[in-house]
Amino acid sequence: MASCKMQMILALCPFVMLVTIPATYGWGTDGHSIICKIAQSRLSNAAADAVKQLLPKWVEDDLAAVCSWADRVKFRYRWSSPLHFINTPEICSYRYSNEDGVADRCVAGAINNYTSQLLTYNSASNEAQYNLTESLLFLSHLMGDVHQPLHVGFAADKGGNTIDVHWYKRKAVLHHVWDTNMIETAEERFYDSNVDSMVDAIQHNITGEWAKEVKRWESCSLNKTACPDIYASEGIKAACDWAYKGVEQKSVLEDDYFLSRLPVVHRRLAQGGVRLAATLNRIFG
């Protein structure tokens, strides 16, 4: 697996089909904030200190405040747009391979590359700290993106971006339903429109209902620091089993869809937060 350590980060994702870049904002601002809040609460002392040193001073040690930074800089860093997603062929499985020797950029490769960059933290010069700050912000954001099922969706519909639906009475595209609509609807209906209340509910499940699964979520095969292939494999399965299932052009998505899919949203947000923390803990020791 090759990577290019330049301002433009390159990753080998040959099985991935790179098509016209859709306007994707994985999980929306609240979703990314939830993931970063969960992650920061689970950092080791060493990782918490490194994150504090790398974060811009003005955020006052609040990773969630800049968890959507990578979306906001897409128009300045145009090369970064493909790093937010993987467009897979129209099959419900994922494989990261270099069999065809075609170099593409994608979220799995970007997670590997930014992880590698952050591993230089203890030996980096002061001049390199700015680049490592950007690496931290990209990694924190992209770890969320890879857990949004439609960021590992089909190339044919650009991860649900070309599937027009109605979210209750409002026009939307399927991708945006998963990025934003379901989280906002859940906040309004169950959490008094308070993102921190939703974080608390997910944290309660992490230490309760899902407690026996957390170690497996945190683990990484073959002593790797990050395992985006695992996260992406889960993502395309969730996309097929839940996001795409039963949806056609002009479908009206209401309570049947929302209430049956919300547990999947909660779980993927939880996994993203737990795994971001575990990855940062491995990076910073």
mmCIF file of C-alpha atoms in Angstrom:
data_model
loop_
_atom_site.group_PDB
_atom_site.id
_atom_site.type_symbol
_atom_site.label_atom_id
_atom_site.label_comp_id
_atom_site.label_asym_id
_atom_site.label_seq_id
_atom_site.Cartn_x
_atom_site.Cartn_y
_atom_site.Cartn_z
ATOM 1 C CA MET A 1 0.000 0.000 0.000
ATOM 2 C CA ALA A 2 1.609 3.223 -1.078
ATOM 3 C CA SER A 3 1.150 6.755 0.156
ATOM 4 C CA CYS A 4 2.507 10.132 -0.845
ATOM 5 C CA LYS A 5 3.399 12.504 1.959
ATOM 6 C CA MET A 6 2.722 15.797 0.239
ATOM 7 C CA GLN A 7 0.286 18.634 0.791
ATOM 8 C CA MET A 8 -2.038 16.617 -1.443
ATOM 9 C CA ILE A 9 -2.319 13.240 0.218
ATOM 10 C CA LEU A 10 -2.547 10.266 -2.134
ATOM 11 C CA ALA A 11 -3.865 6.801 -1.364
ATOM 12 C CA LEU A 12 -4.089 3.594 -3.343
ATOM 13 C CA CYS A 13 -7.727 2.503 -3.596
ATOM 14 C CA PRO A 14 -7.815 0.686 -6.932
ATOM 15 C CA PHE A 15 -11.004 -1.288 -6.266
ATOM 16 C CA VAL A 16 -12.732 2.032 -5.693
ATOM 17 C CA MET A 17 -14.286 3.849 -8.630
ATOM 18 C CA LEU A 18 -13.648 7.597 -8.562
ATOM 19 C CA VAL A 19 -16.509 9.432 -10.240
ATOM 20 C CA THR A 20 -17.630 13.034 -10.315
ATOM 21 C CA ILE A 21 -17.173 14.300 -6.781
ATOM 22 C CA PRO A 22 -20.506 14.747 -5.012
ATOM 23 C CA ALA A 23 -21.247 17.479 -2.500
ATOM 24 C CA THR A 24 -20.922 15.334 0.612
ATOM 25 C CA TYR A 25 -20.742 16.473 4.178
ATOM 26 C CA GLY A 26 -20.457 13.281 6.204
ATOM 27 C CA TRP A 27 -22.814 13.250 9.179
ATOM 28 C CA GLY A 28 -23.266 17.030 9.083
ATOM 29 C CA THR A 29 -21.893 19.319 11.779
ATOM 30 C CA ASP A 30 -23.773 17.694 14.668
ATOM 31 C CA GLY A 31 -22.795 14.159 13.684
ATOM 32 C CA HIS A 32 -19.104 15.020 13.534
ATOM 33 C CA SER A 33 -19.377 16.938 16.789
ATOM 34 C CA ILE A 34 -20.926 13.903 18.491
ATOM 35 C CA ILE A 35 -18.101 11.643 17.302
ATOM 36 C CA CYS A 36 -15.378 14.036 18.443
ATOM 37 C CA LYS A 37 -17.035 14.623 21.828
ATOM 38 C CA ILE A 38 -17.204 10.874 22.427
ATOM 39 C CA ALA A 39 -13.618 10.418 21.292
ATOM 40 C CA GLN A 40 -12.141 13.206 23.410
ATOM 41 C CA SER A 41 -13.794 11.815 26.535
ATOM 42 C CA ARG A 42 -11.994 8.491 25.969
ATOM 43 C CA LEU A 43 -8.435 9.728 25.362
ATOM 44 C CA SER A 44 -5.511 8.541 27.451
ATOM 45 C CA ASN A 45 -3.539 11.222 29.301
ATOM 46 C CA ALA A 46 -0.770 11.129 26.693
ATOM 47 C CA ALA A 47 -3.206 11.382 23.789
ATOM 48 C CA ALA A 48 -5.220 14.124 25.484
ATOM 49 C CA ASP A 49 -2.057 16.161 25.984
ATOM 50 C CA ALA A 50 -0.936 15.688 22.357
ATOM 51 C CA VAL A 51 -4.371 16.654 21.048
ATOM 52 C CA LYS A 52 -4.348 19.752 23.269
ATOM 53 C CA GLN A 53 -0.925 20.756 21.944
ATOM 54 C CA LEU A 54 -1.977 20.290 18.315
ATOM 55 C CA LEU A 55 -5.381 21.952 18.470
ATOM 56 C CA PRO A 56 -5.579 25.658 17.601
ATOM 57 C CA LYS A 57 -5.441 27.650 20.837
ATOM 58 C CA TRP A 58 -8.705 29.445 20.102
ATOM 59 C CA VAL A 59 -10.768 26.239 20.379
ATOM 60 C CA GLU A 60 -9.730 25.886 24.037
ATOM 61 C CA ASP A 61 -9.033 22.154 23.863
ATOM 62 C CA ASP A 62 -12.386 21.323 22.255
ATOM 63 C CA LEU A 63 -11.843 18.870 19.397
ATOM 64 C CA ALA A 64 -15.554 18.931 18.525
ATOM 65 C CA ALA A 65 -15.313 22.647 17.699
ATOM 66 C CA VAL A 66 -13.122 21.856 14.668
ATOM 67 C CA CYS A 67 -14.412 18.392 13.805
ATOM 68 C CA SER A 68 -16.084 19.750 10.647
ATOM 69 C CA TRP A 69 -13.046 21.809 9.568
ATOM 70 C CA ALA A 70 -12.214 19.326 6.800
ATOM 71 C CA ASP A 71 -15.580 20.005 5.154
ATOM 72 C CA ARG A 72 -15.145 23.761 5.382
ATOM 73 C CA VAL A 73 -11.783 23.741 3.582
ATOM 74 C CA LYS A 74 -12.891 21.705 0.569
ATOM 75 C CA PHE A 75 -13.083 24.781 -1.632
ATOM 76 C CA ARG A 76 -9.591 25.889 -0.589
ATOM 77 C CA TYR A 77 -8.079 22.398 -0.602
ATOM 78 C CA ARG A 78 -9.869 21.123 -3.687
ATOM 79 C CA TRP A 79 -7.644 18.070 -3.789
ATOM 80 C CA SER A 80 -9.173 16.900 -0.492
ATOM 81 C CA SER A 81 -12.760 16.287 -1.671
ATOM 82 C CA PRO A 82 -12.218 12.642 -2.741
ATOM 83 C CA LEU A 83 -10.716 11.856 0.668
ATOM 84 C CA HIS A 84 -14.148 11.992 2.300
ATOM 85 C CA PHE A 85 -15.714 8.927 0.685
ATOM 86 C CA ILE A 86 -15.334 5.671 -1.195
ATOM 87 C CA ASN A 87 -17.576 4.989 -4.175
ATOM 88 C CA THR A 88 -17.838 1.222 -4.525
ATOM 89 C CA PRO A 89 -19.136 -0.777 -7.467
ATOM 90 C CA GLU A 90 -22.774 -1.760 -7.063
ATOM 91 C CA ILE A 91 -22.096 -4.762 -4.860
ATOM 92 C CA CYS A 92 -22.562 -5.055 -1.110
ATOM 93 C CA SER A 93 -18.956 -5.813 -0.230
ATOM 94 C CA TYR A 94 -15.730 -3.867 0.091
ATOM 95 C CA ARG A 95 -12.107 -4.719 -0.583
ATOM 96 C CA TYR A 96 -9.074 -2.437 -0.471
ATOM 97 C CA SER A 97 -6.649 -3.813 -3.015
ATOM 98 C CA ASN A 98 -3.890 -2.751 -5.368
ATOM 99 C CA GLU A 99 -4.313 -5.619 -7.796
ATOM 100 C CA ASP A 100 -4.992 -3.347 -10.768
ATOM 101 C CA GLY A 101 -2.301 -0.828 -9.883
ATOM 102 C CA VAL A 102 -4.650 2.160 -10.240
ATOM 103 C CA ALA A 103 -4.016 4.977 -7.769
ATOM 104 C CA ASP A 104 -7.118 6.757 -6.462
ATOM 105 C CA ARG A 105 -7.779 8.827 -3.374
ATOM 106 C CA CYS A 106 -10.382 7.756 -0.828
ATOM 107 C CA VAL A 107 -11.292 7.920 2.841
ATOM 108 C CA ALA A 108 -9.635 4.603 3.767
ATOM 109 C CA GLY A 109 -6.323 5.620 2.234
ATOM 110 C CA ALA A 110 -6.520 9.078 3.781
ATOM 111 C CA ILE A 111 -7.079 7.641 7.267
ATOM 112 C CA ASN A 112 -4.002 5.456 6.840
ATOM 113 C CA ASN A 113 -1.912 8.352 5.587
ATOM 114 C CA TYR A 114 -2.906 10.906 8.222
ATOM 115 C CA THR A 115 -2.375 8.257 10.893
ATOM 116 C CA SER A 116 1.164 7.722 9.554
ATOM 117 C CA GLN A 117 1.818 11.456 9.622
ATOM 118 C CA LEU A 118 0.662 11.793 13.221
ATOM 119 C CA LEU A 119 2.961 8.945 14.272
ATOM 120 C CA THR A 120 5.841 11.390 13.697
ATOM 121 C CA TYR A 121 4.510 13.679 16.459
ATOM 122 C CA ASN A 122 7.247 13.019 19.015
ATOM 123 C CA SER A 123 10.041 13.514 16.482
ATOM 124 C CA ALA A 124 8.537 16.369 14.475
ATOM 125 C CA SER A 125 10.191 19.778 14.411
ATOM 126 C CA ASN A 126 8.309 22.874 15.512
ATOM 127 C CA GLU A 127 7.902 23.794 11.854
ATOM 128 C CA ALA A 128 6.041 20.547 11.243
ATOM 129 C CA GLN A 129 3.462 21.115 13.976
ATOM 130 C CA TYR A 130 1.137 23.087 11.718
ATOM 131 C CA ASN A 131 0.949 20.198 9.245
ATOM 132 C CA LEU A 132 0.321 17.762 12.098
ATOM 133 C CA THR A 133 -2.518 19.968 13.319
ATOM 134 C CA GLU A 134 -4.131 19.625 9.906
ATOM 135 C CA SER A 135 -3.458 15.883 10.006
ATOM 136 C CA LEU A 136 -5.290 15.649 13.334
ATOM 137 C CA LEU A 137 -8.257 17.625 12.022
ATOM 138 C CA PHE A 138 -8.470 15.553 8.841
ATOM 139 C CA LEU A 139 -8.173 12.250 10.708
ATOM 140 C CA SER A 140 -10.813 13.234 13.264
ATOM 141 C CA HIS A 141 -13.245 14.209 10.525
ATOM 142 C CA LEU A 142 -12.568 11.327 8.141
ATOM 143 C CA MET A 143 -12.965 8.765 10.902
ATOM 144 C CA GLY A 144 -16.520 10.062 11.112
ATOM 145 C CA ASP A 145 -17.034 9.982 7.359
ATOM 146 C CA VAL A 146 -16.031 6.342 6.998
ATOM 147 C CA HIS A 147 -18.685 5.429 9.574
ATOM 148 C CA GLN A 148 -21.475 7.110 7.589
ATOM 149 C CA PRO A 149 -22.806 4.195 5.515
ATOM 150 C CA LEU A 150 -23.399 6.196 2.327
ATOM 151 C CA HIS A 151 -19.807 7.461 2.337
ATOM 152 C CA VAL A 152 -19.075 3.868 1.297
ATOM 153 C CA GLY A 153 -22.042 3.807 -1.065
ATOM 154 C CA PHE A 154 -22.454 3.012 -4.740
ATOM 155 C CA ALA A 155 -20.660 4.853 -7.507
ATOM 156 C CA ALA A 156 -23.781 4.680 -9.680
ATOM 157 C CA ASP A 157 -25.762 6.999 -7.396
ATOM 158 C CA LYS A 158 -22.775 8.836 -5.850
ATOM 159 C CA GLY A 159 -23.460 7.490 -2.404
ATOM 160 C CA GLY A 160 -27.166 8.278 -2.539
ATOM 161 C CA ASN A 161 -26.651 11.827 -3.802
ATOM 162 C CA THR A 162 -28.700 11.222 -6.956
ATOM 163 C CA ILE A 163 -31.583 9.478 -5.185
ATOM 164 C CA ASP A 164 -34.309 12.100 -4.680
ATOM 165 C CA VAL A 165 -36.624 11.449 -1.751
ATOM 166 C CA HIS A 166 -38.959 13.244 0.604
ATOM 167 C CA TRP A 167 -37.934 13.320 4.260
ATOM 168 C CA TYR A 168 -41.437 13.553 5.618
ATOM 169 C CA LYS A 169 -42.707 16.620 3.691
ATOM 170 C CA ARG A 170 -39.341 18.082 2.720
ATOM 171 C CA LYS A 171 -37.404 17.335 -0.457
ATOM 172 C CA ALA A 172 -34.010 15.777 0.130
ATOM 173 C CA VAL A 173 -31.514 13.338 -1.320
ATOM 174 C CA LEU A 174 -30.872 10.027 0.411
ATOM 175 C CA HIS A 175 -27.288 10.959 1.246
ATOM 176 C CA HIS A 176 -28.396 14.095 3.085
ATOM 177 C CA VAL A 177 -30.984 12.077 5.005
ATOM 178 C CA TRP A 178 -28.124 10.069 6.520
ATOM 179 C CA ASP A 179 -25.727 12.978 6.856
ATOM 180 C CA THR A 180 -28.104 15.336 8.606
ATOM 181 C CA ASN A 181 -31.874 14.737 8.551
ATOM 182 C CA MET A 182 -32.009 11.685 10.805
ATOM 183 C CA ILE A 183 -29.720 13.242 13.414
ATOM 184 C CA GLU A 184 -31.610 16.541 13.424
ATOM 185 C CA THR A 185 -34.972 14.764 13.607
ATOM 186 C CA ALA A 186 -33.718 12.629 16.514
ATOM 187 C CA GLU A 187 -32.438 15.715 18.337
ATOM 188 C CA GLU A 188 -35.756 17.496 17.911
ATOM 189 C CA ARG A 189 -37.927 14.534 18.829
ATOM 190 C CA PHE A 190 -35.953 12.851 21.603
ATOM 191 C CA TYR A 191 -33.253 15.221 22.887
ATOM 192 C CA ASP A 192 -34.943 18.628 23.150
ATOM 193 C CA SER A 193 -32.847 19.834 20.187
ATOM 194 C CA ASN A 194 -29.704 19.479 22.313
ATOM 195 C CA VAL A 195 -26.706 17.738 20.783
ATOM 196 C CA ASP A 196 -25.105 17.191 24.209
ATOM 197 C CA SER A 197 -28.172 15.232 25.314
ATOM 198 C CA MET A 198 -27.773 12.965 22.307
ATOM 199 C CA VAL A 199 -24.080 12.518 23.157
ATOM 200 C CA ASP A 200 -25.039 11.552 26.720
ATOM 201 C CA ALA A 201 -27.541 8.971 25.444
ATOM 202 C CA ILE A 202 -24.963 7.396 23.131
ATOM 203 C CA GLN A 203 -22.330 7.430 25.903
ATOM 204 C CA HIS A 204 -24.828 5.632 28.151
ATOM 205 C CA ASN A 205 -25.212 2.887 25.532
ATOM 206 C CA ILE A 206 -21.426 2.616 25.110
ATOM 207 C CA THR A 207 -21.001 1.864 28.809
ATOM 208 C CA GLY A 208 -24.221 -0.148 29.020
ATOM 209 C CA GLU A 209 -25.896 -1.981 26.146
ATOM 210 C CA TRP A 210 -22.781 -2.057 23.927
ATOM 211 C CA ALA A 211 -20.149 -2.432 26.664
ATOM 212 C CA LYS A 212 -19.215 -5.985 25.678
ATOM 213 C CA GLU A 213 -18.634 -4.901 22.068
ATOM 214 C CA VAL A 214 -16.435 -1.884 22.746
ATOM 215 C CA LYS A 215 -13.142 -3.780 22.999
ATOM 216 C CA ARG A 216 -13.811 -5.328 19.604
ATOM 217 C CA TRP A 217 -14.624 -1.902 18.162
ATOM 218 C CA GLU A 218 -11.349 -0.537 19.530
ATOM 219 C CA SER A 219 -9.141 -3.397 18.363
ATOM 220 C CA CYS A 220 -7.106 -3.287 15.185
ATOM 221 C CA SER A 221 -5.948 -6.370 13.295
ATOM 222 C CA LEU A 222 -2.280 -7.211 12.757
ATOM 223 C CA ASN A 223 -1.194 -4.552 15.270
ATOM 224 C CA LYS A 224 -2.173 -1.753 12.876
ATOM 225 C CA THR A 225 -2.717 1.733 14.235
ATOM 226 C CA ALA A 226 -5.896 2.316 12.234
ATOM 227 C CA CYS A 227 -8.173 -0.172 10.468
ATOM 228 C CA PRO A 228 -10.317 1.745 7.949
ATOM 229 C CA ASP A 229 -10.899 -1.399 5.880
ATOM 230 C CA ILE A 230 -12.937 -2.853 8.741
ATOM 231 C CA TYR A 231 -14.920 0.354 9.159
ATOM 232 C CA ALA A 232 -15.597 0.620 5.414
ATOM 233 C CA SER A 233 -16.662 -3.039 5.204
ATOM 234 C CA GLU A 234 -19.199 -2.403 7.931
ATOM 235 C CA GLY A 235 -20.265 0.772 6.136
ATOM 236 C CA ILE A 236 -21.199 -0.785 2.795
ATOM 237 C CA LYS A 237 -23.059 -3.570 4.620
ATOM 238 C CA ALA A 238 -25.052 -0.971 6.568
ATOM 239 C CA ALA A 239 -25.692 0.949 3.357
ATOM 240 C CA CYS A 240 -27.164 -2.140 1.697
ATOM 241 C CA ASP A 241 -29.038 -3.467 4.739
ATOM 242 C CA TRP A 242 -30.449 -0.140 5.915
ATOM 243 C CA ALA A 243 -29.743 3.006 3.889
ATOM 244 C CA TYR A 244 -30.650 1.773 0.391
ATOM 245 C CA LYS A 245 -33.116 -0.925 1.401
ATOM 246 C CA GLY A 246 -36.662 -0.146 0.336
ATOM 247 C CA VAL A 247 -35.735 3.239 -1.154
ATOM 248 C CA GLU A 248 -36.479 4.262 -4.735
ATOM 249 C CA GLN A 249 -36.552 7.574 -6.564
ATOM 250 C CA LYS A 250 -39.220 9.815 -5.018
ATOM 251 C CA SER A 251 -39.684 7.566 -1.984
ATOM 252 C CA VAL A 252 -41.328 9.246 0.994
ATOM 253 C CA LEU A 253 -39.317 8.415 4.104
ATOM 254 C CA GLU A 254 -41.197 8.819 7.364
ATOM 255 C CA ASP A 255 -41.458 7.094 10.739
ATOM 256 C CA ASP A 256 -41.116 3.523 9.445
ATOM 257 C CA TYR A 257 -37.771 4.377 7.881
ATOM 258 C CA PHE A 258 -36.587 6.799 10.568
ATOM 259 C CA LEU A 259 -37.323 4.712 13.647
ATOM 260 C CA SER A 260 -35.949 1.483 12.170
ATOM 261 C CA ARG A 261 -32.717 3.166 11.014
ATOM 262 C CA LEU A 262 -32.042 5.428 14.005
ATOM 263 C CA PRO A 263 -30.394 2.626 16.051
ATOM 264 C CA VAL A 264 -27.954 2.163 13.142
ATOM 265 C CA VAL A 265 -27.137 5.885 13.206
ATOM 266 C CA HIS A 266 -26.574 5.775 16.976
ATOM 267 C CA ARG A 267 -24.331 2.742 16.660
ATOM 268 C CA ARG A 268 -22.214 4.143 13.817
ATOM 269 C CA LEU A 269 -21.725 7.432 15.680
ATOM 270 C CA ALA A 270 -20.679 5.465 18.770
ATOM 271 C CA GLN A 271 -18.270 3.293 16.796
ATOM 272 C CA GLY A 272 -16.758 6.352 15.114
ATOM 273 C CA GLY A 273 -16.109 8.039 18.457
ATOM 274 C CA VAL A 274 -14.735 4.936 20.149
ATOM 275 C CA ARG A 275 -12.448 4.146 17.221
ATOM 276 C CA LEU A 276 -11.188 7.700 16.808
ATOM 277 C CA ALA A 277 -10.183 7.673 20.490
ATOM 278 C CA ALA A 278 -8.570 4.242 20.197
ATOM 279 C CA THR A 279 -6.608 5.325 17.122
ATOM 280 C CA LEU A 280 -5.376 8.530 18.777
ATOM 281 C CA ASN A 281 -4.440 6.549 21.904
ATOM 282 C CA ARG A 282 -2.349 4.184 19.771
ATOM 283 C CA ILE A 283 -0.751 7.056 17.871
ATOM 284 C CA PHE A 284 0.296 9.076 20.892
ATOM 285 C CA GLY A 285 1.045 6.199 23.250
#
